[in-house]
Amino acid sequence: MAFHIPEDYYYTKEHEWAQVDENIVTVGITEFAQDQLGEVVYVELPEEGQKITQGQTFGVIESVKAVSDLYAPVSGTVIEVNTALSDDPSVLNDDPVNEGWLVRIEMDTEKELANLMRAPDYKKLISEK
Amino acid sequence: MKKTPLADIHVNSGGRMVDFAGWYMPVQYSGLREEHDNVRKNVGLFDVSHMGEVRVKGPKALETLEWLTTNDVAKLNDGEAQYSLLPNDQGGLVDDIIVYCLKKNEDYLVCVNASNKDKDFAWMTKNNKGADITDESDMWGQIAIQGPKALELCDRVFGFKVSEMKPFTLKSGQFQNFKIMVATTGYTGEKGCEVFVEAAGTGALWNHLLNEGKDLGAQPIGLGARDTLRTEMKYSLYGHEIDDTTNPYEAGLGWVIKPAKKDFIGKAIIVGKKEAGLQRNLVGFKMLEKGIPRQGYSLFSFDNKEIGKVTSGTHSPTLDEPIGIAYIDVAFAKEGTEFLLDIRGRKTKAVVCKTPFVQK
């Protein structure tokens, strides 16, 4: 199965993507992640203003079968939440890398980006699954 | 991992394979929700070859099963089946089973859970009253055919009118050169049957059913939808609703316990607990606030006392809302009683509701 993995995004080993625009980072889950989850039926996200820490859980995504934690790709403050997902979480299956974004974070430090994967490494990671 | 005779077929037809109780099994094919809906609307095929089969034969077969099981085995005539339980000697349950009567008094097939097969066989052997008990699990493949169009498909394929068989009956036949036994049982709440087939014929039968059922919408169904379908019916699953410590009356299984008819293993403890007054009941519930119940979550009263635990929970594909099954203190077990569910530290309102969740 060919997944769309944007070249300019950063990736975590837990299958979140991070799109960086200066110090604002948009976060979502990858196409591989949604495929593994199956139909998403519920998403629990932090509130605006909440502080999150790289590598720590910041929310939960649930499919019919399973509960999965969401891990923060960078530390910072949540400045925007995709509230459309609470009404229609299926967007996460249909378009996880665009419309299905989860939160926008004001990043504390760019240095943390060095801990994330780039697209070629992430492709390698999922090809081994 | 152990493989059923259909493992290669599942892989080749795009099944997503997982380890289930040590078996290499398909969790889904096209997608859980689509498969679930197809069983409720058309017909689905399930590979249940991983289930165990234990044969109990000989002059002491009935006497042995009377002692080993809670239900009234003596009343079964040739070609009849019953849901039953294997109690342990501590008042809990070794397994839940289906007993098929092949010949009254002297020949029975017991279908057991895959995850419990070795345990069950050892237990039955240890408590044998002189029957000839053999593990026939490797001899049989098993396919479940379930859904409103299931019986139409069965009538086409099996050469006799499965649609005219009563529920919980069994009929022997042939498919190609393979021996089959068609049983009008199931685990979805839909019409249908479960077919035992000689292991070597399982693949041929599976493919034939899919081909013959194309116009009826026949599709292979994974274990994911099997679980959501049984949850919507509030059917117990060993390891969730029942286990080694469960009192079957608390699990709502009093209808398969016949202490007035006979003696059975653990009877005094099981019945004694009921007579002393049950502490908890197994109930179905729905959410009044956002969240999905999952096994292991705790239930609380509004004055913050822990009053129970979730045994199964999911998002119901048929109802398109979360549903859960839980043990709850008897004081809170009445339909309409509200309580709090602890979802990862968040207390969320829920309410005891009528079951099955999906009326059939």
Coordinates of C-alpha atoms in Angstrom, one line a residue, chain B residues 28 39 41 62 71 87 140 148 162 169 176 178 192 203 223 226 233 240 263 277 306 314 325:
Chain B
Q28 CA -10.3 -7.6 9.3
V39 CA -23.4 -9.4 8.6
K41 CA -27.6 -6.7 6.3
L62 CA -23.6 -38.8 29.4
N71 CA -26.9 -27.5 31.7
P87 CA -17.6 -25.1 36.1
W140 CA -12.2 -30.1 12.1
P148 CA -30.2 -12.4 7.2
V162 CA -30.9 -25.6 6.7
T169 CA -29.8 -28.4 16.0
Q176 CA -17.6 -32.9 -2.0
F178 CA -15.7 -34.3 3.1
G192 CA -27.2 -18.6 10.3
G203 CA -10.6 -24.2 2.0
L223 CA -12.3 -11.2 14.3
R226 CA -17.0 -10.8 15.3
M233 CA -25.9 -8.9 21.6
H240 CA -14.0 -10.6 29.4
D263 CA -25.1 -32.8 40.5
G277 CA -27.4 -13.0 47.5
E306 CA -16.2 2.2 43.1
T314 CA -16.7 -0.5 21.9
I325 CA -20.9 -4.3 29.3

